[in-house]
Amino acid sequence: MNLQNPSSNFASAAVLVSAAIWGLYWIPLRYLEGLGVAEAWTVALINIPAAAAVGVIFLVQFKAQKPHLRRGFLIGIFMGLTVAMFTIGLVHSSVVRVTLLFYLTPVWSTLIGTYWLKEPITRGRWLAIAIGLLGLGFLVSQGGGDLPLNIGDLYGFVSGITWAIGGAMIKRYGEVPMPTLLVFQFLLASGFALLLGAAAGLAPTPSLALLYQVAPASMAISIGLIFPSVLIIFWAQKFLYPGRVGLLMMTEVMVATLTASLFLPNEALEFIEWIGACLIVGACLVEIIEQPAKA
């Protein structure tokens, strides 16, 4: 398999698997919180070890990375904001709601791909967008006339937009080397999470004793889970249009919903919200059926 020019099917399969792994993202976050780590610091602790690992390669190859620093940093801003807002959103709202609101990203990715990347859009894609927006309406309605969005829901919603922008930039500027993309992603995700957490009172600095206690777990999570999944998603986005990536990544919805329902009984959705959830996932199915192999 040529990783420099993979087939659309191979890149798509890589996205499906990696996104499914991301569906477990909330588990290490809750685990570290259970050990006494503040919510925002959990993000830093599972991103900084990955940043250090890829930072070695970044520094060794710095001469080759240097021409791409500006674009890499800009992409890192959007991707880092995504991780920070999504994570803080999980604190304020439910795992399922924040995940589903984030996964309106195919809507924003398609709009950006159409006007910026000149992506050819079919009627099936527009149908998927319409279904996704309808699902959002059901998801936040709870059967009443109010719109019960809290700050966590808002973070989930906005994080989908920032991900779409960052993903489109990775596709547009495919020449940016992976070490540059990753080092900025991991560092800025940590920084933004601490800033947002501090603003919400969720970032008290952990003691040295606590950091020493959680260091083995955070390093294992960072290097074994976060690093490879982010690497694969970013790699695939160099070859696939962002709208398709966003739809394929909805395997995270299925994994997050299933695991949250199994381990967090209070995460159950109301019937009307399940209708919205099914519609959003249905938007993914429409795209896959319509364009099974296109980038």
Short mmCIF file of N, CA, C and O in Angstrom, two decimals, residues 3-133:
data_model
loop_
_atom_site.label_atom_id
_atom_site.label_comp_id
_atom_site.label_asym_id
_atom_site.label_seq_id
_atom_site.Cartn_x
_atom_site.Cartn_y
_atom_site.Cartn_z
N LEU A 3 1.38 4.74 0.94
CA LEU A 3 0.81 5.69 1.90
C LEU A 3 0.91 7.12 1.41
O LEU A 3 0.24 8.01 1.96
N GLN A 4 1.73 7.36 0.37
CA GLN A 4 1.82 8.70 -0.20
C GLN A 4 0.69 8.97 -1.19
O GLN A 4 0.38 10.13 -1.47
N ASN A 5 0.08 7.92 -1.68
CA ASN A 5 -1.04 8.07 -2.62
C ASN A 5 -2.00 6.89 -2.46
O ASN A 5 -2.14 6.05 -3.35
N PRO A 6 -2.67 6.80 -1.32
CA PRO A 6 -3.52 5.64 -1.04
C PRO A 6 -4.82 5.70 -1.83
O PRO A 6 -5.23 6.76 -2.31
N SER A 7 -5.46 4.56 -1.94
CA SER A 7 -6.79 4.54 -2.56
C SER A 7 -7.79 5.21 -1.63
O SER A 7 -7.60 5.29 -0.41
N SER A 8 -8.88 5.69 -2.21
CA SER A 8 -9.93 6.33 -1.41
C SER A 8 -10.52 5.35 -0.41
O SER A 8 -10.82 5.72 0.73
N ASN A 9 -10.68 4.10 -0.82
CA ASN A 9 -11.27 3.10 0.07
C ASN A 9 -10.37 2.84 1.28
O ASN A 9 -10.86 2.69 2.41
N PHE A 10 -9.06 2.77 1.06
CA PHE A 10 -8.14 2.53 2.17
C PHE A 10 -8.14 3.69 3.14
O PHE A 10 -8.20 3.50 4.37
N ALA A 11 -8.05 4.92 2.61
CA ALA A 11 -8.07 6.09 3.47
C ALA A 11 -9.39 6.20 4.23
O ALA A 11 -9.42 6.56 5.41
N SER A 12 -10.49 5.86 3.55
CA SER A 12 -11.80 5.92 4.19
C SER A 12 -11.90 4.90 5.33
O SER A 12 -12.44 5.19 6.41
N ALA A 13 -11.38 3.68 5.09
CA ALA A 13 -11.41 2.65 6.12
C ALA A 13 -10.57 3.08 7.33
O ALA A 13 -10.95 2.82 8.49
N ALA A 14 -9.45 3.74 7.08
CA ALA A 14 -8.61 4.23 8.17
C ALA A 14 -9.36 5.24 9.02
O ALA A 14 -9.25 5.25 10.26
N VAL A 15 -10.13 6.11 8.37
CA VAL A 15 -10.92 7.10 9.10
C VAL A 15 -11.98 6.42 9.95
O VAL A 15 -12.19 6.77 11.13
N LEU A 16 -12.67 5.45 9.38
CA LEU A 16 -13.73 4.74 10.12
C LEU A 16 -13.19 4.12 11.41
O LEU A 16 -13.79 4.25 12.48
N VAL A 17 -12.04 3.45 11.31
CA VAL A 17 -11.47 2.76 12.48
C VAL A 17 -10.95 3.77 13.50
O VAL A 17 -11.23 3.65 14.71
N SER A 18 -10.22 4.78 13.05
CA SER A 18 -9.66 5.76 13.97
C SER A 18 -10.75 6.56 14.68
O SER A 18 -10.65 6.85 15.88
N ALA A 19 -11.79 6.92 13.95
CA ALA A 19 -12.89 7.66 14.56
C ALA A 19 -13.60 6.81 15.60
O ALA A 19 -14.06 7.32 16.63
N ALA A 20 -13.72 5.50 15.33
CA ALA A 20 -14.32 4.61 16.32
C ALA A 20 -13.51 4.62 17.61
O ALA A 20 -14.08 4.59 18.72
N ILE A 21 -12.19 4.68 17.49
CA ILE A 21 -11.33 4.77 18.68
C ILE A 21 -11.62 6.06 19.43
O ILE A 21 -11.66 6.09 20.67
N TRP A 22 -11.84 7.14 18.69
CA TRP A 22 -12.15 8.41 19.32
C TRP A 22 -13.46 8.35 20.11
O TRP A 22 -13.68 9.15 21.01
N GLY A 23 -14.31 7.40 19.76
CA GLY A 23 -15.54 7.24 20.52
C GLY A 23 -15.29 6.84 21.96
O GLY A 23 -16.18 6.96 22.82
N LEU A 24 -14.08 6.37 22.24
CA LEU A 24 -13.69 6.01 23.61
C LEU A 24 -12.97 7.15 24.33
O LEU A 24 -12.53 6.98 25.46
N TYR A 25 -12.85 8.29 23.67
CA TYR A 25 -12.07 9.42 24.19
C TYR A 25 -12.54 9.87 25.57
O TYR A 25 -11.74 10.25 26.42
N TRP A 26 -13.87 9.81 25.79
CA TRP A 26 -14.41 10.29 27.06
C TRP A 26 -13.97 9.41 28.24
O TRP A 26 -13.93 9.87 29.37
N ILE A 27 -13.63 8.14 27.98
CA ILE A 27 -13.31 7.22 29.07
C ILE A 27 -12.01 7.61 29.78
O ILE A 27 -11.98 7.73 31.01
N PRO A 28 -10.88 7.82 29.06
CA PRO A 28 -9.67 8.27 29.78
C PRO A 28 -9.84 9.62 30.44
O PRO A 28 -9.23 9.88 31.49
N LEU A 29 -10.66 10.51 29.83
CA LEU A 29 -10.91 11.80 30.46
C LEU A 29 -11.57 11.61 31.83
O LEU A 29 -11.15 12.19 32.83
N ARG A 30 -12.63 10.79 31.85
CA ARG A 30 -13.33 10.54 33.11
C ARG A 30 -12.43 9.77 34.09
O ARG A 30 -12.53 9.97 35.30
N TYR A 31 -11.59 8.91 33.57
CA TYR A 31 -10.69 8.14 34.43
C TYR A 31 -9.72 9.07 35.16
O TYR A 31 -9.54 8.96 36.38
N LEU A 32 -9.09 9.98 34.42
CA LEU A 32 -8.15 10.91 35.04
C LEU A 32 -8.87 11.85 36.01
O LEU A 32 -8.32 12.21 37.06
N GLU A 33 -10.07 12.26 35.64
CA GLU A 33 -10.86 13.08 36.56
C GLU A 33 -11.13 12.33 37.86
O GLU A 33 -11.11 12.91 38.95
N GLY A 34 -11.39 11.02 37.73
CA GLY A 34 -11.64 10.21 38.91
C GLY A 34 -10.44 10.11 39.84
O GLY A 34 -10.59 9.88 41.04
N LEU A 35 -9.25 10.29 39.28
CA LEU A 35 -8.03 10.28 40.09
C LEU A 35 -7.76 11.63 40.74
O LEU A 35 -6.81 11.77 41.52
N GLY A 36 -8.59 12.62 40.39
CA GLY A 36 -8.45 13.93 41.01
C GLY A 36 -7.89 15.01 40.12
O GLY A 36 -7.65 16.13 40.57
N VAL A 37 -7.70 14.71 38.82
CA VAL A 37 -7.16 15.71 37.89
C VAL A 37 -8.31 16.60 37.41
O VAL A 37 -9.37 16.11 37.02
N ALA A 38 -8.11 17.92 37.44
CA ALA A 38 -9.12 18.85 36.96
C ALA A 38 -9.39 18.62 35.48
O ALA A 38 -8.50 18.20 34.72
N GLU A 39 -10.63 18.92 35.07
CA GLU A 39 -11.08 18.58 33.72
C GLU A 39 -10.14 19.11 32.62
O GLU A 39 -9.75 18.37 31.72
N ALA A 40 -9.80 20.39 32.69
CA ALA A 40 -8.97 20.96 31.64
C ALA A 40 -7.56 20.34 31.63
O ALA A 40 -6.95 20.17 30.57
N TRP A 41 -7.05 20.00 32.80
CA TRP A 41 -5.72 19.41 32.87
C TRP A 41 -5.68 18.01 32.29
O TRP A 41 -4.62 17.53 31.88
N THR A 42 -6.82 17.32 32.26
CA THR A 42 -6.82 16.00 31.64
C THR A 42 -6.45 16.09 30.17
O THR A 42 -5.77 15.21 29.63
N VAL A 43 -6.91 17.16 29.51
CA VAL A 43 -6.58 17.36 28.10
C VAL A 43 -5.07 17.56 27.93
O VAL A 43 -4.44 16.97 27.05
N ALA A 44 -4.51 18.41 28.77
CA ALA A 44 -3.07 18.65 28.69
C ALA A 44 -2.27 17.38 28.94
O ALA A 44 -1.30 17.09 28.23
N LEU A 45 -2.69 16.60 29.92
CA LEU A 45 -1.93 15.41 30.30
C LEU A 45 -1.99 14.30 29.25
O LEU A 45 -1.12 13.43 29.22
N ILE A 46 -3.03 14.29 28.41
CA ILE A 46 -3.09 13.26 27.36
C ILE A 46 -2.65 13.79 26.00
O ILE A 46 -2.69 13.06 25.01
N ASN A 47 -2.24 15.07 25.95
CA ASN A 47 -1.72 15.62 24.70
C ASN A 47 -0.24 15.98 24.78
O ASN A 47 0.47 15.86 23.78
N ILE A 48 0.23 16.39 25.95
CA ILE A 48 1.63 16.81 26.06
C ILE A 48 2.61 15.66 25.80
O ILE A 48 3.62 15.85 25.10
N PRO A 49 2.38 14.44 26.33
CA PRO A 49 3.32 13.35 26.00
C PRO A 49 3.40 13.08 24.49
O PRO A 49 4.49 12.83 23.95
N ALA A 50 2.25 13.15 23.80
CA ALA A 50 2.25 12.96 22.35
C ALA A 50 3.02 14.10 21.67
O ALA A 50 3.75 13.87 20.70
N ALA A 51 2.84 15.32 22.18
CA ALA A 51 3.58 16.46 21.63
C ALA A 51 5.07 16.27 21.81
O ALA A 51 5.87 16.59 20.91
N ALA A 52 5.48 15.74 22.96
CA ALA A 52 6.91 15.51 23.20
C ALA A 52 7.47 14.45 22.25
O ALA A 52 8.58 14.59 21.73
N ALA A 53 6.68 13.40 22.01
CA ALA A 53 7.13 12.31 21.14
C ALA A 53 7.33 12.81 19.71
O ALA A 53 8.38 12.57 19.09
N VAL A 54 6.34 13.50 19.18
CA VAL A 54 6.45 13.98 17.80
C VAL A 54 7.38 15.19 17.74
O VAL A 54 7.97 15.47 16.69
N GLY A 55 7.56 15.88 18.88
CA GLY A 55 8.45 17.03 18.91
C GLY A 55 9.89 16.66 18.64
O GLY A 55 10.64 17.46 18.09
N VAL A 56 10.29 15.46 19.03
CA VAL A 56 11.65 15.00 18.74
C VAL A 56 11.87 14.94 17.23
O VAL A 56 12.89 15.43 16.71
N ILE A 57 10.92 14.35 16.52
CA ILE A 57 11.02 14.28 15.05
C ILE A 57 10.98 15.67 14.45
O ILE A 57 11.73 16.01 13.53
N PHE A 58 10.10 16.52 14.98
CA PHE A 58 9.96 17.90 14.51
C PHE A 58 11.28 18.65 14.61
O PHE A 58 11.68 19.34 13.67
N LEU A 59 11.97 18.50 15.73
CA LEU A 59 13.23 19.22 15.93
C LEU A 59 14.35 18.66 15.06
O LEU A 59 15.16 19.42 14.49
N VAL A 60 14.39 17.34 14.94
CA VAL A 60 15.42 16.71 14.10
C VAL A 60 15.27 17.15 12.64
O VAL A 60 16.26 17.37 11.94
N GLN A 61 14.01 17.28 12.21
CA GLN A 61 13.73 17.67 10.83
C GLN A 61 13.35 19.15 10.71
O GLN A 61 12.67 19.54 9.77
N PHE A 62 13.79 19.95 11.65
CA PHE A 62 13.30 21.34 11.72
C PHE A 62 13.56 22.12 10.43
O PHE A 62 12.73 22.93 10.02
N LYS A 63 14.67 21.89 9.79
CA LYS A 63 14.97 22.62 8.56
C LYS A 63 13.90 22.36 7.50
O LYS A 63 13.49 23.28 6.79
N ALA A 64 13.44 21.12 7.41
CA ALA A 64 12.39 20.78 6.43
C ALA A 64 11.03 21.28 6.89
O ALA A 64 10.16 21.58 6.06
N GLN A 65 10.82 21.37 8.21
CA GLN A 65 9.53 21.80 8.75
C GLN A 65 9.36 23.32 8.70
O GLN A 65 8.24 23.83 8.61
N LYS A 66 10.46 24.05 8.75
CA LYS A 66 10.43 25.50 8.93
C LYS A 66 9.56 26.23 7.90
O LYS A 66 8.80 27.14 8.27
N PRO A 67 9.62 25.91 6.60
CA PRO A 67 8.81 26.65 5.63
C PRO A 67 7.30 26.49 5.86
O PRO A 67 6.51 27.27 5.30
N HIS A 68 6.90 25.51 6.64
CA HIS A 68 5.48 25.21 6.81
C HIS A 68 4.95 25.61 8.19
O HIS A 68 3.81 25.28 8.53
N LEU A 69 5.75 26.31 8.97
CA LEU A 69 5.36 26.63 10.34
C LEU A 69 4.11 27.50 10.41
O LEU A 69 3.24 27.28 11.25
N ARG A 70 4.01 28.50 9.54
CA ARG A 70 2.88 29.42 9.61
C ARG A 70 1.56 28.70 9.37
O ARG A 70 0.61 28.84 10.13
N ARG A 71 1.51 27.90 8.28
CA ARG A 71 0.28 27.18 7.98
C ARG A 71 0.02 26.08 9.01
O ARG A 71 -1.13 25.83 9.38
N GLY A 72 1.07 25.43 9.45
CA GLY A 72 0.90 24.40 10.47
C GLY A 72 0.34 24.98 11.76
O GLY A 72 -0.53 24.37 12.40
N PHE A 73 0.82 26.16 12.14
CA PHE A 73 0.33 26.82 13.34
C PHE A 73 -1.14 27.22 13.18
O PHE A 73 -1.95 27.06 14.11
N LEU A 74 -1.49 27.74 12.00
CA LEU A 74 -2.87 28.15 11.76
C LEU A 74 -3.82 26.95 11.81
O LEU A 74 -4.90 27.03 12.42
N ILE A 75 -3.42 25.85 11.20
CA ILE A 75 -4.23 24.63 11.27
C ILE A 75 -4.33 24.16 12.72
O ILE A 75 -5.40 23.75 13.19
N GLY A 76 -3.22 24.25 13.43
CA GLY A 76 -3.21 23.84 14.83
C GLY A 76 -4.15 24.65 15.69
O GLY A 76 -4.74 24.13 16.65
N ILE A 77 -4.33 25.92 15.36
CA ILE A 77 -5.27 26.77 16.11
C ILE A 77 -6.68 26.19 16.03
O ILE A 77 -7.37 26.03 17.04
N PHE A 78 -7.12 25.88 14.81
CA PHE A 78 -8.49 25.37 14.63
C PHE A 78 -8.65 23.98 15.21
O PHE A 78 -9.65 23.68 15.88
N MET A 79 -7.67 23.10 14.98
CA MET A 79 -7.77 21.75 15.50
C MET A 79 -7.60 21.73 17.02
O MET A 79 -8.28 20.96 17.72
N GLY A 80 -6.73 22.57 17.54
CA GLY A 80 -6.56 22.64 18.98
C GLY A 80 -7.81 23.18 19.67
O GLY A 80 -8.23 22.69 20.72
N LEU A 81 -8.42 24.21 19.08
CA LEU A 81 -9.68 24.73 19.61
C LEU A 81 -10.76 23.65 19.60
O LEU A 81 -11.57 23.56 20.54
N THR A 82 -10.77 22.84 18.55
CA THR A 82 -11.76 21.77 18.47
C THR A 82 -11.65 20.83 19.65
O THR A 82 -12.64 20.54 20.33
N VAL A 83 -10.45 20.34 19.90
CA VAL A 83 -10.24 19.40 21.01
C VAL A 83 -10.59 20.05 22.34
O VAL A 83 -11.25 19.44 23.20
N ALA A 84 -10.16 21.29 22.53
CA ALA A 84 -10.41 21.98 23.80
C ALA A 84 -11.90 22.20 24.04
O ALA A 84 -12.43 21.89 25.11
N MET A 85 -12.60 22.73 23.03
CA MET A 85 -14.03 22.99 23.20
C MET A 85 -14.82 21.71 23.35
O MET A 85 -15.75 21.63 24.16
N PHE A 86 -14.47 20.69 22.58
CA PHE A 86 -15.17 19.42 22.67
C PHE A 86 -15.01 18.82 24.06
O PHE A 86 -15.98 18.35 24.67
N THR A 87 -13.80 18.87 24.58
CA THR A 87 -13.53 18.27 25.89
C THR A 87 -14.23 19.02 27.01
O THR A 87 -14.87 18.42 27.88
N ILE A 88 -14.11 20.35 27.01
CA ILE A 88 -14.79 21.14 28.04
C ILE A 88 -16.30 20.99 27.90
O ILE A 88 -17.05 20.99 28.88
N GLY A 89 -16.77 20.81 26.66
CA GLY A 89 -18.19 20.58 26.45
C GLY A 89 -18.66 19.31 27.11
O GLY A 89 -19.78 19.25 27.64
N LEU A 90 -17.82 18.27 27.13
CA LEU A 90 -18.19 17.02 27.78
C LEU A 90 -18.39 17.19 29.28
O LEU A 90 -19.13 16.44 29.90
N VAL A 91 -17.71 18.20 29.85
CA VAL A 91 -17.85 18.45 31.28
C VAL A 91 -19.21 19.07 31.59
O VAL A 91 -19.87 18.71 32.56
N HIS A 92 -19.63 20.01 30.75
CA HIS A 92 -20.85 20.77 31.02
C HIS A 92 -22.11 20.09 30.52
O HIS A 92 -23.21 20.39 30.99
N SER A 93 -21.98 19.19 29.54
CA SER A 93 -23.16 18.55 28.98
C SER A 93 -22.91 17.05 28.92
O SER A 93 -21.91 16.55 29.45
N SER A 94 -23.80 16.31 28.28
CA SER A 94 -23.66 14.86 28.22
C SER A 94 -22.74 14.44 27.08
O SER A 94 -22.57 15.17 26.09
N VAL A 95 -22.14 13.25 27.22
CA VAL A 95 -21.26 12.72 26.19
C VAL A 95 -22.00 12.61 24.86
O VAL A 95 -21.50 13.03 23.80
N VAL A 96 -23.21 12.09 24.90
CA VAL A 96 -23.96 11.84 23.67
C VAL A 96 -24.34 13.14 22.98
O VAL A 96 -24.16 13.31 21.78
N ARG A 97 -24.86 14.12 23.75
CA ARG A 97 -25.31 15.37 23.13
C ARG A 97 -24.15 16.14 22.51
O ARG A 97 -24.26 16.62 21.37
N VAL A 98 -23.04 16.26 23.24
CA VAL A 98 -21.89 17.00 22.72
C VAL A 98 -21.34 16.31 21.47
O VAL A 98 -21.00 16.96 20.48
N THR A 99 -21.26 14.98 21.51
CA THR A 99 -20.74 14.23 20.36
C THR A 99 -21.62 14.42 19.13
O THR A 99 -21.13 14.65 18.02
N LEU A 100 -22.93 14.35 19.31
CA LEU A 100 -23.83 14.49 18.18
C LEU A 100 -23.83 15.92 17.63
O LEU A 100 -23.88 16.12 16.41
N LEU A 101 -23.75 16.91 18.50
CA LEU A 101 -23.69 18.29 18.03
C LEU A 101 -22.40 18.54 17.27
O LEU A 101 -22.38 19.26 16.26
N PHE A 102 -21.30 17.94 17.74
CA PHE A 102 -20.04 18.06 17.01
C PHE A 102 -20.19 17.48 15.60
O PHE A 102 -19.64 18.00 14.63
N TYR A 103 -20.95 16.38 15.50
CA TYR A 103 -21.04 15.68 14.22
C TYR A 103 -22.04 16.26 13.26
O TYR A 103 -22.48 15.58 12.32
N LEU A 104 -22.34 17.54 13.43
CA LEU A 104 -22.89 18.31 12.32
C LEU A 104 -21.75 18.83 11.44
O LEU A 104 -21.99 19.52 10.46
N THR A 105 -20.52 18.47 11.79
CA THR A 105 -19.36 18.92 11.02
C THR A 105 -19.44 18.59 9.53
O THR A 105 -18.91 19.35 8.71
N PRO A 106 -20.09 17.47 9.09
CA PRO A 106 -20.19 17.26 7.64
C PRO A 106 -20.92 18.38 6.92
O PRO A 106 -20.64 18.66 5.75
N VAL A 107 -21.85 19.04 7.61
CA VAL A 107 -22.56 20.17 7.00
C VAL A 107 -21.57 21.28 6.70
O VAL A 107 -21.48 21.78 5.58
N TRP A 108 -20.82 21.67 7.71
CA TRP A 108 -19.87 22.77 7.54
C TRP A 108 -18.74 22.37 6.59
O TRP A 108 -18.28 23.18 5.78
N SER A 109 -18.29 21.12 6.68
CA SER A 109 -17.21 20.65 5.80
C SER A 109 -17.63 20.68 4.35
O SER A 109 -16.84 21.04 3.46
N THR A 110 -18.87 20.31 4.08
CA THR A 110 -19.37 20.31 2.70
C THR A 110 -19.46 21.72 2.15
O THR A 110 -19.07 21.99 1.01
N LEU A 111 -19.98 22.64 2.96
CA LEU A 111 -20.08 24.03 2.51
C LEU A 111 -18.71 24.61 2.22
O LEU A 111 -18.49 25.28 1.21
N ILE A 112 -17.74 24.34 3.10
CA ILE A 112 -16.38 24.83 2.89
C ILE A 112 -15.75 24.16 1.68
O ILE A 112 -15.09 24.81 0.85
N GLY A 113 -15.96 22.83 1.55
CA GLY A 113 -15.40 22.11 0.41
C GLY A 113 -15.94 22.60 -0.92
O GLY A 113 -15.22 22.65 -1.92
N THR A 114 -17.21 22.97 -0.94
CA THR A 114 -17.83 23.45 -2.18
C THR A 114 -17.22 24.76 -2.65
O THR A 114 -16.88 24.92 -3.83
N TYR A 115 -17.07 25.69 -1.74
CA TYR A 115 -16.67 27.05 -2.14
C TYR A 115 -15.17 27.29 -2.08
O TYR A 115 -14.66 28.19 -2.72
N TRP A 116 -14.45 26.48 -1.30
CA TRP A 116 -13.01 26.72 -1.16
C TRP A 116 -12.18 25.66 -1.88
O TRP A 116 -11.15 25.98 -2.48
N LEU A 117 -12.63 24.41 -1.82
CA LEU A 117 -11.88 23.32 -2.44
C LEU A 117 -12.46 22.86 -3.77
O LEU A 117 -11.95 21.94 -4.39
N LYS A 118 -13.57 23.48 -4.17
CA LYS A 118 -14.25 23.13 -5.43
C LYS A 118 -14.64 21.65 -5.46
O LYS A 118 -14.56 20.98 -6.49
N GLU A 119 -15.08 21.13 -4.31
CA GLU A 119 -15.50 19.74 -4.22
C GLU A 119 -16.81 19.54 -4.98
O GLU A 119 -17.77 20.31 -4.79
N PRO A 120 -16.90 18.54 -5.86
CA PRO A 120 -18.18 18.26 -6.54
C PRO A 120 -19.19 17.70 -5.55
O PRO A 120 -18.94 16.70 -4.88
N ILE A 121 -20.35 18.33 -5.46
CA ILE A 121 -21.37 17.94 -4.49
C ILE A 121 -22.58 17.37 -5.22
O ILE A 121 -23.09 17.96 -6.17
N THR A 122 -23.05 16.22 -4.76
CA THR A 122 -24.22 15.57 -5.36
C THR A 122 -25.48 15.95 -4.60
O THR A 122 -25.43 16.53 -3.51
N ARG A 123 -26.63 15.57 -5.17
CA ARG A 123 -27.90 15.79 -4.48
C ARG A 123 -27.95 15.00 -3.17
O ARG A 123 -28.55 15.44 -2.19
N GLY A 124 -27.30 13.83 -3.18
CA GLY A 124 -27.27 13.03 -1.97
C GLY A 124 -26.58 13.75 -0.82
O GLY A 124 -27.00 13.65 0.34
N ARG A 125 -25.53 14.51 -1.13
CA ARG A 125 -24.83 15.26 -0.07
C ARG A 125 -25.74 16.34 0.51
O ARG A 125 -25.81 16.54 1.72
N TRP A 126 -26.45 17.07 -0.39
CA TRP A 126 -27.36 18.10 0.11
C TRP A 126 -28.50 17.48 0.92
O TRP A 126 -28.97 18.07 1.89
N LEU A 127 -28.94 16.29 0.51
CA LEU A 127 -29.97 15.60 1.29
C LEU A 127 -29.43 15.25 2.68
O LEU A 127 -30.13 15.39 3.69
N ALA A 128 -28.18 14.81 2.72
CA ALA A 128 -27.56 14.49 4.01
C ALA A 128 -27.49 15.72 4.90
O ALA A 128 -27.72 15.64 6.12
N ILE A 129 -27.18 16.87 4.31
CA ILE A 129 -27.12 18.11 5.09
C ILE A 129 -28.51 18.45 5.66
O ILE A 129 -28.65 18.81 6.84
N ALA A 130 -29.53 18.33 4.81
CA ALA A 130 -30.88 18.64 5.27
C ALA A 130 -31.31 17.72 6.41
O ALA A 130 -31.90 18.16 7.41
N ILE A 131 -30.98 16.43 6.29
CA ILE A 131 -31.33 15.48 7.34
C ILE A 131 -30.57 15.81 8.63
O ILE A 131 -31.12 15.74 9.74
N GLY A 132 -29.30 16.18 8.49
CA GLY A 132 -28.51 16.52 9.66
C GLY A 132 -29.05 17.73 10.40
O GLY A 132 -29.13 17.75 11.63
N LEU A 133 -29.46 18.77 9.66
CA LEU A 133 -30.02 19.96 10.30
C LEU A 133 -31.35 19.65 10.97
O LEU A 133 -31.64 20.16 12.06
#
